[in-house]
Short mmCIF file of C-alpha atoms in Angstrom, two decimals:
data_model
loop_
_atom_site.label_atom_id
_atom_site.label_comp_id
_atom_site.label_asym_id
_atom_site.label_seq_id
_atom_site.Cartn_x
_atom_site.Cartn_y
_atom_site.Cartn_z
CA MET A 1 33.82 -27.57 -3.86
CA LEU A 2 31.23 -26.63 -1.25
CA LYS A 3 29.46 -29.98 -1.32
CA ASN A 4 28.20 -29.77 2.24
CA GLU A 5 27.16 -26.14 2.14
CA ASP A 6 23.57 -24.95 1.91
CA LEU A 7 23.71 -23.25 -1.47
CA ARG A 8 20.86 -20.91 -0.50
CA ASN A 9 23.22 -19.04 1.81
CA LEU A 10 26.24 -18.47 -0.43
CA ASN A 11 28.06 -15.17 -0.38
CA GLU A 12 29.21 -13.63 -3.65
CA GLU A 13 32.62 -15.30 -3.70
CA GLU A 14 31.13 -18.69 -2.92
CA PHE A 15 28.54 -18.25 -5.64
CA LYS A 16 31.34 -17.51 -8.11
CA GLN A 17 33.11 -20.72 -7.05
CA VAL A 18 30.00 -22.83 -7.57
CA TYR A 19 29.27 -21.07 -10.86
CA GLU A 20 32.78 -21.80 -12.16
CA TYR A 21 32.60 -25.41 -11.01
CA LEU A 22 29.29 -25.94 -12.84
CA ARG A 23 30.56 -24.12 -15.92
CA ILE A 24 33.42 -26.60 -16.20
CA LYS A 25 31.28 -29.66 -15.40
CA THR A 26 28.67 -28.70 -18.02
CA GLU A 27 31.18 -27.73 -20.73
CA ASN A 28 30.31 -24.05 -20.50
CA PHE A 29 26.63 -24.74 -19.69
CA LYS A 30 25.98 -26.91 -22.72
CA THR A 31 25.10 -30.26 -21.15
CA ILE A 32 23.69 -30.92 -17.69
CA THR A 33 24.05 -34.57 -16.70
CA PRO A 34 21.89 -36.49 -14.20
CA SER A 35 25.00 -37.31 -12.16
CA LEU A 36 25.49 -33.62 -11.47
CA ILE A 37 22.01 -33.29 -9.96
CA LEU A 38 22.53 -36.47 -7.93
CA GLU A 39 25.80 -35.00 -6.66
CA ASN A 40 23.89 -32.07 -5.19
CA ASN A 41 20.17 -31.44 -5.73
CA GLN A 42 20.72 -27.78 -4.87
CA TYR A 43 22.54 -27.24 -8.16
CA LEU A 44 18.98 -26.83 -9.49
CA LEU A 45 18.90 -23.56 -7.55
CA ILE A 46 22.10 -22.35 -9.20
CA PHE A 47 20.78 -23.22 -12.66
CA ARG A 48 17.54 -21.40 -11.85
CA ILE A 49 19.48 -18.30 -10.83
CA CYS A 50 21.61 -18.45 -13.98
CA LEU A 51 18.41 -18.65 -16.06
CA GLY A 52 16.91 -15.69 -14.18
CA LEU A 53 13.69 -17.55 -13.37
CA SER A 54 11.46 -17.41 -10.30
CA GLN A 55 10.58 -20.62 -8.48
CA LYS A 56 7.15 -20.58 -10.09
CA GLU A 57 8.56 -20.04 -13.59
CA PHE A 58 11.29 -22.66 -13.17
CA ALA A 59 8.87 -25.22 -11.76
CA LYS A 60 6.47 -24.67 -14.65
CA LYS A 61 9.27 -25.28 -17.16
CA LEU A 62 10.05 -28.57 -15.42
CA GLY A 63 6.39 -29.58 -15.19
CA LYS A 64 6.41 -29.32 -11.40
CA THR A 65 4.87 -27.06 -8.76
CA LYS A 66 6.37 -24.07 -7.00
CA ASP A 67 6.22 -25.97 -3.70
CA TRP A 68 8.21 -28.83 -5.25
CA CYS A 69 10.86 -26.34 -6.34
CA ARG A 70 10.93 -24.65 -2.94
CA HIS A 71 11.20 -27.93 -1.03
CA THR A 72 13.91 -29.27 -3.35
CA GLU A 73 16.01 -26.12 -2.97
CA ALA A 74 15.57 -26.40 0.80
CA LYS A 75 16.74 -30.05 0.67
CA ARG A 76 13.40 -31.34 1.93
CA ASN A 77 12.79 -33.14 -1.39
CA LYS A 78 15.51 -35.53 -2.55
CA ILE A 79 16.28 -36.65 -6.09
CA GLU A 80 18.18 -39.92 -5.75
CA LYS A 81 17.49 -41.89 -8.94
CA VAL A 82 19.14 -41.35 -12.32
CA LYS A 83 15.91 -41.68 -14.31
CA ILE A 84 14.17 -39.03 -12.22
CA ALA A 85 17.17 -36.69 -12.43
CA GLU A 86 17.25 -37.23 -16.19
CA ARG A 87 13.69 -35.87 -16.53
CA TYR A 88 14.87 -32.52 -15.24
CA THR A 89 18.35 -32.35 -16.75
CA LYS A 90 16.97 -32.73 -20.29
CA LYS A 91 14.60 -29.81 -19.81
CA ILE A 92 17.22 -27.65 -18.08
CA THR A 93 19.72 -28.37 -20.88
CA GLU A 94 17.12 -27.23 -23.44
CA LEU A 95 16.44 -24.06 -21.45
CA ILE A 96 20.06 -23.20 -20.86
CA ASN A 97 21.02 -23.76 -24.52
CA LYS A 98 18.48 -21.13 -25.51
CA LYS A 99 20.13 -18.60 -23.22
CA GLU A 100 23.70 -17.32 -23.18
CA VAL A 101 24.79 -17.76 -19.57
CA LYS A 102 27.34 -15.20 -18.38
CA LEU A 103 28.81 -14.62 -14.96
CA GLU A 104 27.92 -10.91 -14.81
CA ASN A 105 24.26 -11.61 -15.59
CA SER A 106 24.18 -14.52 -13.18
CA LEU A 107 25.59 -12.29 -10.43
CA ILE A 108 22.81 -9.76 -11.03
CA ASN A 109 20.27 -12.58 -10.76
CA TRP A 110 21.99 -13.87 -7.63
CA GLU A 111 21.77 -10.42 -6.00
CA LYS A 112 18.03 -10.30 -6.73
CA TYR A 113 17.60 -13.79 -5.33
CA ASN A 114 19.67 -12.90 -2.27
CA SER A 115 17.63 -9.78 -1.60
CA PHE A 116 14.36 -11.68 -1.98
CA SER A 117 15.47 -14.61 0.18
CA LYS A 118 16.50 -12.27 3.00
CA ASP A 119 13.02 -10.77 2.91
CA GLN A 120 11.61 -14.25 3.57
CA ILE A 121 13.49 -14.50 6.86
CA LEU A 122 10.86 -13.62 9.43
CA PRO A 123 12.33 -13.20 12.92
CA GLU A 124 10.07 -13.78 15.89
CA ALA A 125 8.67 -10.76 17.70
CA GLU A 126 10.95 -9.64 20.54
CA ILE A 127 8.12 -7.94 22.42
CA LYS A 128 4.54 -9.18 22.39
CA LEU A 129 1.50 -7.06 23.19
CA LYS A 130 -2.13 -7.95 23.72
CA SER A 131 -4.45 -7.93 20.72
CA PHE A 132 -7.08 -5.21 20.43
CA SER A 133 -9.89 -7.44 21.72
CA LYS A 134 -7.89 -8.27 24.87
CA LEU A 135 -6.60 -4.75 25.51
CA THR A 136 -7.68 -2.91 28.63
CA GLU A 137 -7.25 0.75 29.48
CA GLU A 138 -4.69 -0.31 32.09
CA ASN A 139 -2.49 -1.79 29.32
CA LEU A 140 -2.74 1.28 27.11
CA LYS A 141 -0.50 3.58 29.13
CA ASP A 142 2.30 0.99 29.23
CA TYR A 143 2.05 0.30 25.50
CA PHE A 144 1.84 4.00 24.63
CA ASP A 145 4.95 4.75 26.70
CA LEU A 146 6.80 1.76 25.21
CA ILE A 147 6.29 2.89 21.61
CA LYS A 148 7.02 6.48 22.62
CA ARG A 149 10.42 5.38 23.98
CA GLU A 150 11.17 3.13 21.00
CA THR A 151 10.49 5.98 18.55
CA ASN A 152 12.09 8.87 20.44
CA ASN A 153 8.75 10.51 21.20
CA PHE A 154 7.20 9.32 17.90
CA THR A 155 9.81 11.12 15.78
CA GLU A 156 11.89 8.15 14.56
CA ILE A 157 9.68 5.34 13.30
CA SER A 158 12.07 2.77 11.88
CA SER A 159 11.22 -0.38 9.96
CA GLU A 160 13.05 -2.37 12.66
CA LEU A 161 10.32 -1.38 15.12
CA PHE A 162 7.68 -3.34 13.19
CA ILE A 163 9.93 -6.41 13.08
CA LYS A 164 10.82 -6.18 16.76
CA ILE A 165 7.26 -5.29 17.83
CA PRO A 166 4.85 -6.21 15.00
CA GLN A 167 1.89 -5.18 17.16
CA SER A 168 3.14 -1.60 17.15
CA ILE A 169 0.84 -1.38 14.10
CA LEU A 170 -2.04 -1.61 16.56
CA ILE A 171 -0.69 1.24 18.67
CA PHE A 172 -0.26 3.51 15.64
CA ARG A 173 -3.69 2.55 14.37
CA ILE A 174 -5.16 3.72 17.67
CA ILE A 175 -3.03 6.89 17.65
CA LEU A 176 -4.41 7.69 14.19
CA GLY A 177 -7.92 6.65 15.19
CA LEU A 178 -8.24 4.31 12.22
CA SER A 179 -10.40 1.21 11.97
CA TYR A 180 -9.10 -1.80 10.05
CA ARG A 181 -10.98 -0.61 6.97
CA LYS A 182 -9.60 2.94 7.17
CA PHE A 183 -6.06 1.70 7.76
CA ASN A 184 -6.46 -0.53 4.72
CA GLN A 185 -7.43 2.55 2.68
CA VAL A 186 -4.37 4.58 3.64
CA SER A 187 -1.87 1.70 3.52
CA ASN A 188 -3.23 -0.64 0.84
CA ILE A 189 -2.59 -3.52 3.26
CA SER A 190 -5.56 -5.86 3.50
CA GLU A 191 -7.66 -5.93 6.66
CA LYS A 192 -6.87 -9.63 7.04
CA GLN A 193 -3.12 -8.95 6.96
CA ILE A 194 -3.44 -6.16 9.52
CA ARG A 195 -5.40 -8.44 11.86
CA ASN A 196 -2.84 -11.23 11.43
CA TYR A 197 0.04 -8.91 12.33
CA GLU A 198 -1.81 -7.51 15.34
CA HIS A 199 -2.61 -11.04 16.54
CA LEU A 200 0.95 -12.27 15.77
CA THR A 201 -0.49 -14.89 13.42
CA ASN A 202 2.04 -13.69 10.84
CA ASN A 203 5.36 -11.92 11.25
CA ILE A 204 6.25 -8.92 9.10
CA LYS A 205 8.69 -9.11 6.19
CA PRO A 206 11.48 -6.49 6.13
CA THR A 207 10.23 -4.87 2.91
CA LEU A 208 6.70 -4.57 4.29
CA ALA A 209 8.06 -3.21 7.57
CA LYS A 210 9.78 -0.45 5.60
CA LYS A 211 6.56 0.33 3.74
CA ILE A 212 4.57 0.56 6.99
CA SER A 213 7.28 2.75 8.51
CA ASN A 214 7.03 5.22 5.62
CA ILE A 215 3.22 5.27 5.72
CA VAL A 216 2.98 5.84 9.47
CA THR A 217 5.72 8.49 9.38
CA SER A 218 3.85 10.44 6.69
CA LEU A 219 0.54 10.21 8.58
CA LEU A 220 2.09 11.50 11.81
CA ILE A 221 3.70 14.61 10.29
CA ASN A 222 2.79 17.69 12.39
CA LYS A 223 0.54 15.56 14.60
CA ASN A 224 0.55 16.33 18.31
CA ILE A 225 0.41 12.94 20.00
CA GLU A 226 -0.99 12.92 23.52
CA PHE A 227 -2.02 9.97 25.65
CA GLN A 228 -5.46 11.41 26.40
CA GLN A 229 -6.33 11.54 22.70
CA PHE A 230 -4.87 8.06 22.29
CA LEU A 231 -7.17 6.83 25.05
CA GLU A 232 -10.15 8.61 23.49
CA ASN A 233 -9.43 7.00 20.10
CA TYR A 234 -9.26 3.59 21.77
CA ARG A 235 -12.66 4.13 23.38
CA ILE A 236 -14.18 5.17 20.06
CA LEU A 237 -12.74 2.17 18.19
CA LYS A 238 -13.86 -0.07 21.04
CA GLY A 239 -17.42 1.25 20.70
CA PHE A 240 -17.39 2.56 24.26
CA TYR A 241 -19.55 5.61 23.46
CA GLY A 242 -22.16 3.85 21.35
CA CYS A 243 -24.44 6.61 20.00
CA ARG A 244 -24.26 8.79 23.10
CA ASP A 245 -21.71 11.16 21.63
CA LEU A 246 -22.58 11.04 17.94
CA ASN A 247 -21.34 14.55 17.10
CA PHE A 248 -17.92 13.74 18.52
CA LEU A 249 -17.74 10.55 16.46
CA VAL A 250 -18.84 12.37 13.30
CA ASN A 251 -16.21 15.06 13.81
CA GLN A 252 -13.55 12.43 14.39
CA GLY A 253 -14.56 10.76 11.14
CA LEU A 254 -14.38 14.03 9.24
CA ASN A 255 -10.91 14.73 10.56
CA ARG A 256 -9.70 11.32 9.43
CA LEU A 257 -10.92 11.79 5.88
CA ALA A 258 -7.84 13.91 5.24
CA MET A 259 -5.71 10.78 5.64
CA ILE A 260 -7.36 8.97 2.73
CA LYS A 261 -5.39 8.99 -0.50
CA PRO A 262 -6.74 11.71 -2.84
CA THR A 263 -8.04 10.84 -6.29
CA LYS A 264 -6.06 11.53 -9.45
CA TYR A 265 -8.48 14.33 -10.40
CA GLU A 266 -8.10 15.95 -6.98
CA GLU A 267 -4.33 15.86 -7.41
CA GLU A 268 -4.65 17.61 -10.78
CA ILE A 269 -6.79 20.37 -9.28
CA ALA A 270 -4.33 20.77 -6.40
CA LYS A 271 -1.41 21.08 -8.83
CA LEU A 272 -3.35 23.66 -10.86
CA LEU A 273 -3.84 25.80 -7.75
CA GLU A 274 -0.28 25.33 -6.52
CA ASN A 275 1.20 26.40 -9.85
CA GLN A 276 -0.60 29.74 -9.51
CA ASN A 277 0.44 30.12 -5.85
CA ILE A 278 -3.17 30.08 -4.71
CA LYS A 279 -3.40 29.34 -1.01
CA PHE A 280 -5.88 26.55 -0.30
CA GLU A 281 -6.76 23.94 2.30
CA ARG A 282 -7.46 20.28 1.52
CA TYR A 283 -10.41 18.50 3.12
CA LYS A 284 -11.45 21.58 5.06
CA ILE A 285 -14.28 21.04 7.54
CA LEU A 286 -16.91 23.81 7.22
CA ASN A 287 -20.01 24.36 9.33
CA GLY A 288 -23.42 24.04 7.72
CA VAL A 289 -26.75 24.89 9.33
CA LYS A 290 -27.10 21.59 11.19
CA SER A 291 -24.05 19.58 10.15
CA ARG A 292 -20.37 19.91 9.34
CA PHE A 293 -19.06 19.03 5.89
CA ASN A 294 -15.65 17.98 4.59
CA ILE A 295 -14.86 20.06 1.48
CA ASP A 296 -12.28 18.92 -1.10
CA PHE A 297 -10.70 22.39 -1.48
CA TYR A 298 -11.24 25.63 0.42
CA VAL A 299 -9.66 28.94 -0.66
CA PRO A 300 -9.70 31.01 2.56
CA ASP A 301 -8.64 34.34 1.02
CA LYS A 302 -11.65 34.26 -1.34
CA ASN A 303 -14.02 32.21 0.84
CA ILE A 304 -14.53 29.67 -1.95
CA ALA A 305 -15.51 26.02 -1.50
CA ILE A 306 -14.61 23.61 -4.32
CA GLU A 307 -15.93 20.07 -4.69
CA VAL A 308 -14.32 17.73 -7.21
CA PHE A 309 -15.34 14.36 -8.64
CA SER A 310 -15.07 12.33 -11.84
CA TYR A 311 -17.57 10.10 -13.61
CA ASN A 312 -16.94 7.51 -16.28
CA ASN A 313 -20.39 6.52 -17.54
CA CYS A 314 -22.37 9.37 -19.07
CA LYS A 315 -25.19 7.08 -20.13
CA LYS A 316 -26.32 6.52 -16.55
CA ARG A 317 -27.60 10.05 -16.12
CA GLY A 318 -29.43 9.33 -12.88
CA ASN A 319 -26.24 8.41 -11.03
CA ILE A 320 -24.28 11.51 -11.96
CA LYS A 321 -27.36 13.65 -11.31
CA SER A 322 -27.68 12.17 -7.81
CA LYS A 323 -24.01 12.86 -7.07
CA ALA A 324 -24.23 16.45 -8.34
CA CYS A 325 -27.45 17.10 -6.40
CA LEU A 326 -25.87 15.71 -3.24
CA VAL A 327 -22.96 18.15 -3.57
CA ASP A 328 -25.38 20.99 -4.37
CA HIS A 329 -27.41 20.18 -1.26
CA ARG A 330 -24.20 20.34 0.76
CA PHE A 331 -23.51 23.77 -0.72
CA GLN A 332 -27.04 24.85 0.27
CA SER A 333 -26.39 24.02 3.92
CA LEU A 334 -23.02 25.81 3.86
CA LYS A 335 -24.46 28.92 2.18
CA SER A 336 -27.29 29.06 4.71
CA LYS A 337 -24.62 29.30 7.40
CA ASP A 338 -22.35 31.65 5.42
CA SER A 339 -24.18 33.63 2.74
CA LYS A 340 -20.91 35.06 1.38
CA LEU A 341 -19.47 31.64 0.55
CA ARG A 342 -18.91 31.01 -3.17
CA THR A 343 -19.20 27.46 -4.46
CA ILE A 344 -17.63 25.67 -7.43
CA MET A 345 -18.27 22.12 -8.63
CA CYS A 346 -15.66 20.52 -10.91
CA ILE A 347 -16.61 17.33 -12.73
CA ARG A 348 -14.54 15.22 -15.08
CA ILE A 349 -16.75 13.20 -17.42
CA GLU A 350 -15.04 10.33 -19.20
CA GLY A 351 -16.70 8.85 -22.25
CA LYS A 352 -17.97 9.95 -25.64
CA PRO A 353 -17.37 13.73 -26.12
CA ILE A 354 -20.75 14.11 -27.82
CA LEU A 355 -22.43 13.45 -24.48
CA HIS A 356 -20.54 16.08 -22.47
CA ASN A 357 -22.67 19.12 -23.37
CA TYR A 358 -25.83 17.10 -23.02
CA VAL A 359 -24.84 15.98 -19.52
CA LYS A 360 -23.74 19.50 -18.56
CA ASN A 361 -27.12 20.97 -19.51
CA TYR A 362 -28.89 18.10 -17.80
CA ILE A 363 -27.00 18.69 -14.53
CA ASP A 364 -27.04 22.49 -14.72
CA MET A 365 -30.84 22.55 -14.62
CA GLU A 366 -30.80 20.68 -11.30
CA LEU A 367 -28.31 22.88 -9.44
CA LEU A 368 -29.52 25.77 -7.29
CA ASN A 369 -26.64 26.44 -4.90
CA THR A 370 -23.60 25.89 -7.12
CA ASP A 371 -22.23 29.22 -8.34
CA TYR A 372 -20.07 27.66 -11.06
CA LEU A 373 -20.23 24.24 -12.71
CA LEU A 374 -17.03 23.31 -14.56
CA ILE A 375 -16.93 20.16 -16.67
CA ASN A 376 -13.76 18.76 -18.27
CA LYS A 377 -11.79 21.52 -20.08
CA GLU A 378 -13.87 24.22 -18.42
CA VAL A 379 -11.80 23.61 -15.30
CA ASN A 380 -9.19 25.85 -16.96
CA ASN A 381 -11.50 28.75 -16.00
CA LEU A 382 -11.10 27.86 -12.34
CA LEU A 383 -8.14 30.18 -11.79
CA TYR A 384 -10.01 33.09 -13.40
CA LEU A 385 -13.04 32.51 -11.17
CA ILE A 386 -10.91 32.40 -8.04
CA LYS A 387 -8.87 35.50 -8.83
#
């Protein structure tokens, strides 16, 4: 037997050996004796794997905490007395008698455990960069060139990069011109986590590194990455310009909106247009009289602007009215700049059907610059209006 081995690191053949040994010692997993646990506390791990339970679930069954389970499996806790071992063996025997333990199922559980445990191995960063607050423009060129080399001119962004250089997240965040909040929106990684990775407070797990790799790769598709723009983004995020170049900052913000994950309703409208081979642009920036506006959908061949939003509380009429009037005011500015522009507002109202017509009439009376208002099923007329 592998009495001196760390049972957390078994390969498949070794796991089979331990499994067979325990099967014999427990009379085909019928009775777990205290002496077995005293022989090797880590047999608790093998029983947990055979039962298909997480550390939290297993600990709860034994009346202990997840930390107790984790420390025992890591041999930091020691069970050395028969009476204490007996507390756990009785409960494990009850659990295991309720479940038919088979090698094939246990191997599947072991593979899951093995995959998860590998993800908990967090290697130290090989290359360390300065955090954003300590960065200077002199550092930027070196860091930009480093990541450029590591990614073959930003074309091969592997998950290994974020393990080797966790702070490469910072460099990509600057390349994309995203604040912590905006990066959180496109990645669904909390601002606190992002800060911790950029400050090397936490290292990055392999599965998360893969997720970040996929996100960054998708955001950089067809993006021309130049150092000068990288430097400009750094200055903006650093607050270098203050309010002296407000138009530039506003335009940068509009351009970044396209990176934010679209809503479910927007995706449905996009699919509707795609199915009819209608050429359109997402998050198109159009010029108004005094400002520029980011439009959900723009159909260039027909010069049509489409704004889309959903609302789930028809009773609060004032809120939906305010939203509709805001969009209508935007249309007014765009039409003043381009009198030939046609405008469509699509709204999905969720709630009692009896309120839909009432809300439609209520909104319709307030709109002056919206050529077509489509609510719920009326969106099926969208294709007819465009063609």
